[in-house]
PDB file of C-alpha atoms in Angstrom:
ATOM      1  CA  UNK A 209       1.506 -25.204  39.033  1.00 91.00           C
ATOM      2  CA  UNK A 210       3.325 -27.415  37.466  1.00 93.00           C
ATOM      3  CA  UNK A 211       0.319 -29.340  36.200  1.00 94.00           C
ATOM      4  CA  UNK A 212      -0.270 -26.050  34.554  1.00 92.00           C
ATOM      5  CA  UNK A 213       3.313 -25.925  33.196  1.00 88.00           C
ATOM      6  CA  UNK A 214       3.298 -29.309  31.675  1.00 92.00           C
ATOM      7  CA  UNK A 215       0.016 -28.516  30.125  1.00 92.00           C
ATOM      8  CA  UNK A 216       1.342 -25.279  28.447  1.00 89.00           C
ATOM      9  CA  UNK A 217       4.382 -26.863  27.621  1.00 87.00           C
ATOM     10  CA  UNK A 218       2.260 -29.780  26.039  1.00 92.00           C
ATOM     11  CA  UNK A 219       0.268 -27.259  23.840  1.00 92.00           C
ATOM     12  CA  UNK A 220       3.585 -25.412  22.659  1.00 88.00           C
ATOM     13  CA  UNK A 221       5.336 -28.792  22.045  1.00 89.00           C
ATOM     14  CA  UNK A 222       2.686 -29.923  19.396  1.00 91.00           C
ATOM     15  CA  UNK A 223       1.534 -26.798  17.958  1.00 91.00           C
ATOM     16  CA  UNK A 224       2.370 -26.797  14.341  1.00 93.00           C
ATOM     17  CA  UNK A 225       4.214 -23.572  14.900  1.00 96.00           C
ATOM     18  CA  UNK A 226       7.829 -22.963  16.280  1.00 97.00           C
ATOM     19  CA  UNK A 227       7.705 -21.897  19.996  1.00 94.00           C
ATOM     20  CA  UNK A 228      10.428 -20.337  22.286  1.00 96.00           C
ATOM     21  CA  UNK A 229      10.635 -18.343  25.415  1.00 95.00           C
ATOM     22  CA  UNK A 230      13.553 -16.081  26.729  1.00 95.00           C
ATOM     23  CA  UNK A 231      14.113 -13.411  29.245  1.00 96.00           C
ATOM     24  CA  UNK A 232      14.615  -9.903  27.868  1.00 91.00           C
ATOM     25  CA  UNK A 233      17.009  -8.768  30.028  1.00 92.00           C
ATOM     26  CA  UNK A 234      19.921 -10.995  29.351  1.00 95.00           C
ATOM     27  CA  UNK A 235      18.603 -13.142  26.393  1.00 93.00           C
ATOM     28  CA  UNK A 236      18.560 -16.453  27.812  1.00 97.00           C
ATOM     29  CA  UNK A 237      16.604 -19.257  26.283  1.00 97.00           C
ATOM     30  CA  UNK A 238      13.993 -20.885  28.640  1.00 95.00           C
ATOM     31  CA  UNK A 239      12.351 -23.053  26.505  1.00 94.00           C
ATOM     32  CA  UNK A 240      12.277 -24.063  22.662  1.00 94.00           C
ATOM     33  CA  UNK A 241       9.905 -26.382  21.347  1.00 95.00           C
ATOM     34  CA  UNK A 242      10.952 -29.057  18.370  1.00 96.00           C
ATOM     35  CA  UNK A 243       9.331 -27.147  15.536  1.00 96.00           C
ATOM     36  CA  UNK A 244      11.194 -24.028  16.692  1.00 97.00           C
ATOM     37  CA  UNK A 245      14.471 -26.258  16.371  1.00 97.00           C
ATOM     38  CA  UNK A 246      13.452 -27.704  12.819  1.00 97.00           C
ATOM     39  CA  UNK A 247      12.228 -24.561  11.067  1.00 98.00           C
ATOM     40  CA  UNK A 248      15.656 -22.776  11.866  1.00 98.00           C
ATOM     41  CA  UNK A 249      17.590 -25.799  11.706  1.00 97.00           C
ATOM     42  CA  UNK A 250      19.679 -25.510  14.655  1.00 97.00           C
ATOM     43  CA  UNK A 251      19.665 -27.533  17.732  1.00 96.00           C
ATOM     44  CA  UNK A 252      18.733 -25.856  21.178  1.00 94.00           C
ATOM     45  CA  UNK A 253      21.793 -26.970  22.572  1.00 96.00           C
ATOM     46  CA  UNK A 254      23.384 -24.005  20.186  1.00 96.00           C
ATOM     47  CA  UNK A 255      20.730 -21.440  20.185  1.00 96.00           C
ATOM     48  CA  UNK A 256      20.960 -21.128  24.058  1.00 96.00           C
ATOM     49  CA  UNK A 257      20.391 -17.217  23.938  1.00 95.00           C
ATOM     50  CA  UNK A 258      19.626 -14.452  21.680  1.00 92.00           C
ATOM     51  CA  UNK A 259      23.355 -13.549  20.955  1.00 91.00           C
ATOM     52  CA  UNK A 260      24.014 -16.977  19.716  1.00 94.00           C
ATOM     53  CA  UNK A 261      20.911 -16.834  17.830  1.00 95.00           C
ATOM     54  CA  UNK A 262      21.610 -13.900  16.075  1.00 93.00           C
ATOM     55  CA  UNK A 263      25.136 -15.126  15.413  1.00 94.00           C
ATOM     56  CA  UNK A 264      23.970 -18.677  13.779  1.00 96.00           C
ATOM     57  CA  UNK A 265      20.725 -17.801  11.772  1.00 96.00           C
ATOM     58  CA  UNK A 266      22.163 -14.701  10.523  1.00 96.00           C
ATOM     59  CA  UNK A 267      25.646 -15.512   9.590  1.00 95.00           C
ATOM     60  CA  UNK A 268      26.078 -12.789   6.703  1.00 94.00           C
ATOM     61  CA  UNK A 269      27.762  -9.986   8.722  1.00 93.00           C
ATOM     62  CA  UNK A 270      26.031  -6.984   6.777  1.00 94.00           C
ATOM     63  CA  UNK A 271      22.613  -8.802   6.775  1.00 93.00           C
ATOM     64  CA  UNK A 272      23.622  -9.880  10.470  1.00 91.00           C
ATOM     65  CA  UNK A 273      23.876  -6.151  11.762  1.00 93.00           C
ATOM     66  CA  UNK A 274      20.799  -4.987   9.742  1.00 93.00           C
ATOM     67  CA  UNK A 275      18.392  -7.733  11.245  1.00 91.00           C
ATOM     68  CA  UNK A 276      19.594  -7.610  14.788  1.00 88.00           C
ATOM     69  CA  UNK A 277      19.241  -3.572  14.749  1.00 91.00           C
ATOM     70  CA  UNK A 278      15.945  -3.726  13.028  1.00 91.00           C
ATOM     71  CA  UNK A 279      14.404  -6.474  15.353  1.00 87.00           C
ATOM     72  CA  UNK A 280      16.104  -4.935  18.384  1.00 84.00           C
ATOM     73  CA  UNK A 281      14.727  -1.456  17.602  1.00 90.00           C
ATOM     74  CA  UNK A 282      11.418  -3.077  17.074  1.00 89.00           C
ATOM     75  CA  UNK A 283      10.995  -4.617  19.927  1.00 82.00           C
ATOM     76  CA  UNK A 284      12.391  -1.643  22.058  1.00 82.00           C
ATOM     77  CA  UNK A 285       9.477   0.401  20.523  1.00 86.00           C
ATOM     78  CA  UNK A 286       7.023  -1.526  22.515  1.00 78.00           C
ATOM     79  CA  UNK A 287       4.856  -1.489  19.527  1.00 85.00           C
ATOM     80  CA  UNK A 288       3.002  -5.167  18.667  1.00 81.00           C
ATOM     81  CA  UNK A 289       2.625  -4.538  14.964  1.00 88.00           C
ATOM     82  CA  UNK A 290       6.760  -3.817  14.829  1.00 92.00           C
ATOM     83  CA  UNK A 291       7.214  -7.352  16.278  1.00 93.00           C
ATOM     84  CA  UNK A 292       6.402  -9.233  13.134  1.00 94.00           C
ATOM     85  CA  UNK A 293       8.695 -10.116  10.495  1.00 93.00           C
ATOM     86  CA  UNK A 294       8.085 -11.854   7.354  1.00 94.00           C
ATOM     87  CA  UNK A 295      10.109 -13.339   4.872  1.00 95.00           C
ATOM     88  CA  UNK A 296      13.006 -13.126   6.969  1.00 95.00           C
ATOM     89  CA  UNK A 297      16.117 -14.759   5.299  1.00 96.00           C
ATOM     90  CA  UNK A 298      17.601 -17.369   7.845  1.00 97.00           C
ATOM     91  CA  UNK A 299      20.138 -19.931   7.566  1.00 97.00           C
ATOM     92  CA  UNK A 300      20.456 -23.265   8.915  1.00 98.00           C
ATOM     93  CA  UNK A 301      23.578 -25.161  10.565  1.00 97.00           C
ATOM     94  CA  UNK A 302      23.735 -26.856   6.782  1.00 97.00           C
ATOM     95  CA  UNK A 303      23.928 -23.812   5.193  1.00 97.00           C
ATOM     96  CA  UNK A 304      20.339 -23.776   3.645  1.00 97.00           C
ATOM     97  CA  UNK A 305      18.538 -20.491   3.046  1.00 97.00           C
ATOM     98  CA  UNK A 306      15.119 -20.579   4.458  1.00 97.00           C
ATOM     99  CA  UNK A 307      12.427 -18.172   4.793  1.00 98.00           C
ATOM    100  CA  UNK A 308      10.291 -17.619   8.088  1.00 98.00           C
ATOM    101  CA  UNK A 309       7.542 -15.175   9.634  1.00 97.00           C
ATOM    102  CA  UNK A 310       8.732 -14.696  13.059  1.00 96.00           C
ATOM    103  CA  UNK A 311       6.547 -12.724  15.560  1.00 95.00           C
ATOM    104  CA  UNK A 312       7.636 -11.781  19.398  1.00 94.00           C
ATOM    105  CA  UNK A 313       5.030 -11.124  22.211  1.00 92.00           C
ATOM    106  CA  UNK A 314       6.627  -9.381  25.059  1.00 90.00           C
ATOM    107  CA  UNK A 315       5.485  -9.919  28.442  1.00 90.00           C
ATOM    108  CA  UNK A 316       7.622  -7.148  29.862  1.00 88.00           C
ATOM    109  CA  UNK A 317       6.065  -7.486  33.537  1.00 93.00           C
ATOM    110  CA  UNK A 318       7.479 -10.888  33.613  1.00 95.00           C
ATOM    111  CA  UNK A 319      10.543 -10.203  31.585  1.00 94.00           C
ATOM    112  CA  UNK A 320       9.683 -12.668  29.194  1.00 93.00           C
ATOM    113  CA  UNK A 321       9.513 -12.728  25.177  1.00 93.00           C
ATOM    114  CA  UNK A 322       7.717 -15.546  23.256  1.00 93.00           C
ATOM    115  CA  UNK A 323       8.921 -15.746  19.960  1.00 95.00           C
ATOM    116  CA  UNK A 324       6.621 -17.709  17.048  1.00 96.00           C
ATOM    117  CA  UNK A 325       7.963 -18.963  13.858  1.00 97.00           C
ATOM    118  CA  UNK A 326       6.802 -20.403  10.646  1.00 98.00           C
ATOM    119  CA  UNK A 327       8.688 -21.570   7.914  1.00 98.00           C
ATOM    120  CA  UNK A 328       7.285 -19.491   4.831  1.00 98.00           C
ATOM    121  CA  UNK A 329      10.254 -20.850   2.397  1.00 97.00           C
ATOM    122  CA  UNK A 330       7.929 -22.849  -0.233  1.00 97.00           C
ATOM    123  CA  UNK A 331       5.399 -20.044  -0.268  1.00 96.00           C
ATOM    124  CA  UNK A 332       8.495 -17.080  -0.840  1.00 96.00           C
ATOM    125  CA  UNK A 333       9.870 -19.852  -3.558  1.00 95.00           C
ATOM    126  CA  UNK A 334       6.309 -20.065  -5.450  1.00 95.00           C
ATOM    127  CA  UNK A 335       5.888 -16.303  -5.243  1.00 94.00           C
ATOM    128  CA  UNK A 336       9.483 -15.904  -6.838  1.00 94.00           C
ATOM    129  CA  UNK A 337       8.386 -18.346  -9.262  1.00 95.00           C
ATOM    130  CA  UNK A 338       5.062 -16.487 -10.148  1.00 95.00           C
ATOM    131  CA  UNK A 339       6.918 -13.166 -10.500  1.00 94.00           C
ATOM    132  CA  UNK A 340       9.463 -14.409 -12.403  1.00 94.00           C
ATOM    133  CA  UNK A 341       6.937 -15.922 -14.857  1.00 95.00           C
ATOM    134  CA  UNK A 342       4.866 -12.626 -14.940  1.00 94.00           C
ATOM    135  CA  UNK A 343       8.236 -10.483 -16.000  1.00 92.00           C
ATOM    136  CA  UNK A 344       8.641 -13.291 -18.714  1.00 93.00           C
ATOM    137  CA  UNK A 345       4.879 -13.169 -19.911  1.00 92.00           C
ATOM    138  CA  UNK A 346       5.204  -9.090 -19.680  1.00 93.00           C
ATOM    139  CA  UNK A 347       8.368  -9.099 -21.804  1.00 91.00           C
ATOM    140  CA  UNK A 348       6.492 -11.337 -24.356  1.00 91.00           C
ATOM    141  CA  UNK A 349       3.479  -9.118 -24.052  1.00 90.00           C
ATOM    142  CA  UNK A 350       5.554  -5.820 -24.835  1.00 89.00           C
ATOM    143  CA  UNK A 351       7.648  -7.848 -28.190  1.00 90.00           C
ATOM    144  CA  UNK A 352       4.279  -8.753 -29.474  1.00 90.00           C
ATOM    145  CA  UNK A 353       2.765  -5.122 -29.124  1.00 90.00           C
ATOM    146  CA  UNK A 354       5.906  -3.744 -30.572  1.00 89.00           C
ATOM    147  CA  UNK A 355       5.682  -6.116 -33.286  1.00 90.00           C
ATOM    148  CA  UNK A 356       1.915  -5.176 -33.993  1.00 90.00           C
ATOM    149  CA  UNK A 357       2.917  -1.483 -33.583  1.00 90.00           C
ATOM    150  CA  UNK A 358       5.600  -1.836 -36.184  1.00 91.00           C
ATOM    151  CA  UNK A 359       3.459  -4.155 -38.509  1.00 91.00           C
ATOM    152  CA  UNK A 360       0.633  -1.215 -38.557  1.00 92.00           C
ATOM    153  CA  UNK A 361       3.362   1.362 -39.457  1.00 91.00           C
ATOM    154  CA  UNK A 362       4.658  -0.910 -42.271  1.00 91.00           C
ATOM    155  CA  UNK A 363       1.256  -1.096 -43.421  1.00 93.00           C
ATOM    156  CA  UNK A 364       0.640   2.841 -43.391  1.00 93.00           C
ATOM    157  CA  UNK A 365       3.920   2.845 -45.268  1.00 91.00           C
ATOM    158  CA  UNK A 366       3.106   0.288 -47.923  1.00 92.00           C
ATOM    159  CA  UNK A 367      -0.416   2.103 -48.523  1.00 91.00           C
ATOM    160  CA  UNK A 368       1.353   5.595 -48.772  1.00 91.00           C
ATOM    161  CA  UNK A 369       3.646   4.203 -51.284  1.00 90.00           C
ATOM    162  CA  UNK A 370       1.027   2.617 -53.201  1.00 88.00           C
ATOM    163  CA  UNK A 371      -1.041   5.749 -53.517  1.00 90.00           C
ATOM    164  CA  UNK A 372       2.347   7.386 -54.399  1.00 87.00           C
ATOM    165  CA  UNK A 373       2.717   4.902 -57.607  1.00 87.00           C
ATOM    166  CA  UNK A 374      -0.573   5.178 -58.214  1.00 82.00           C
ATOM    167  CA  UNK A 375      -0.449   8.914 -58.770  1.00 72.00           C
ATOM    168  CA  UNK A 376       3.089   8.513 -60.806  1.00 59.00           C
TER     169      UNK A 376
END
């Protein structure tokens, strides 16, 4: 059993994804791999239970309450599809904002919650940059279309005036 546990911990410690294990009934953290700490930007000595986790990674009161309510509700639902949260805005111990993809896997019969996390900050920032550029392109496009429509209207008006002058 000890060898098996070492084997599992070695895998979890070396995966390119953050892992944490906590007990469901009291929220005590039993295991965090280094990448979990790195992604959230908090040392395991601080993230000792889920209450402390919510307090630290969601420090803005309104967002803290919203996320805690949503995540607890999703986990209590028992529906695995509701236990995946994309683009969660988290705050590191240095005040840096990051975005993560978090996924929880409950093992109810063992009173254990396995949490996984991936840093999606660069992807989120790239999406925001693309959306901003698309918005700017749309404004430019709309401006050009508007100019084209005005040009057509002016040509029609000029032709109408020329026809009037030609008849006078």
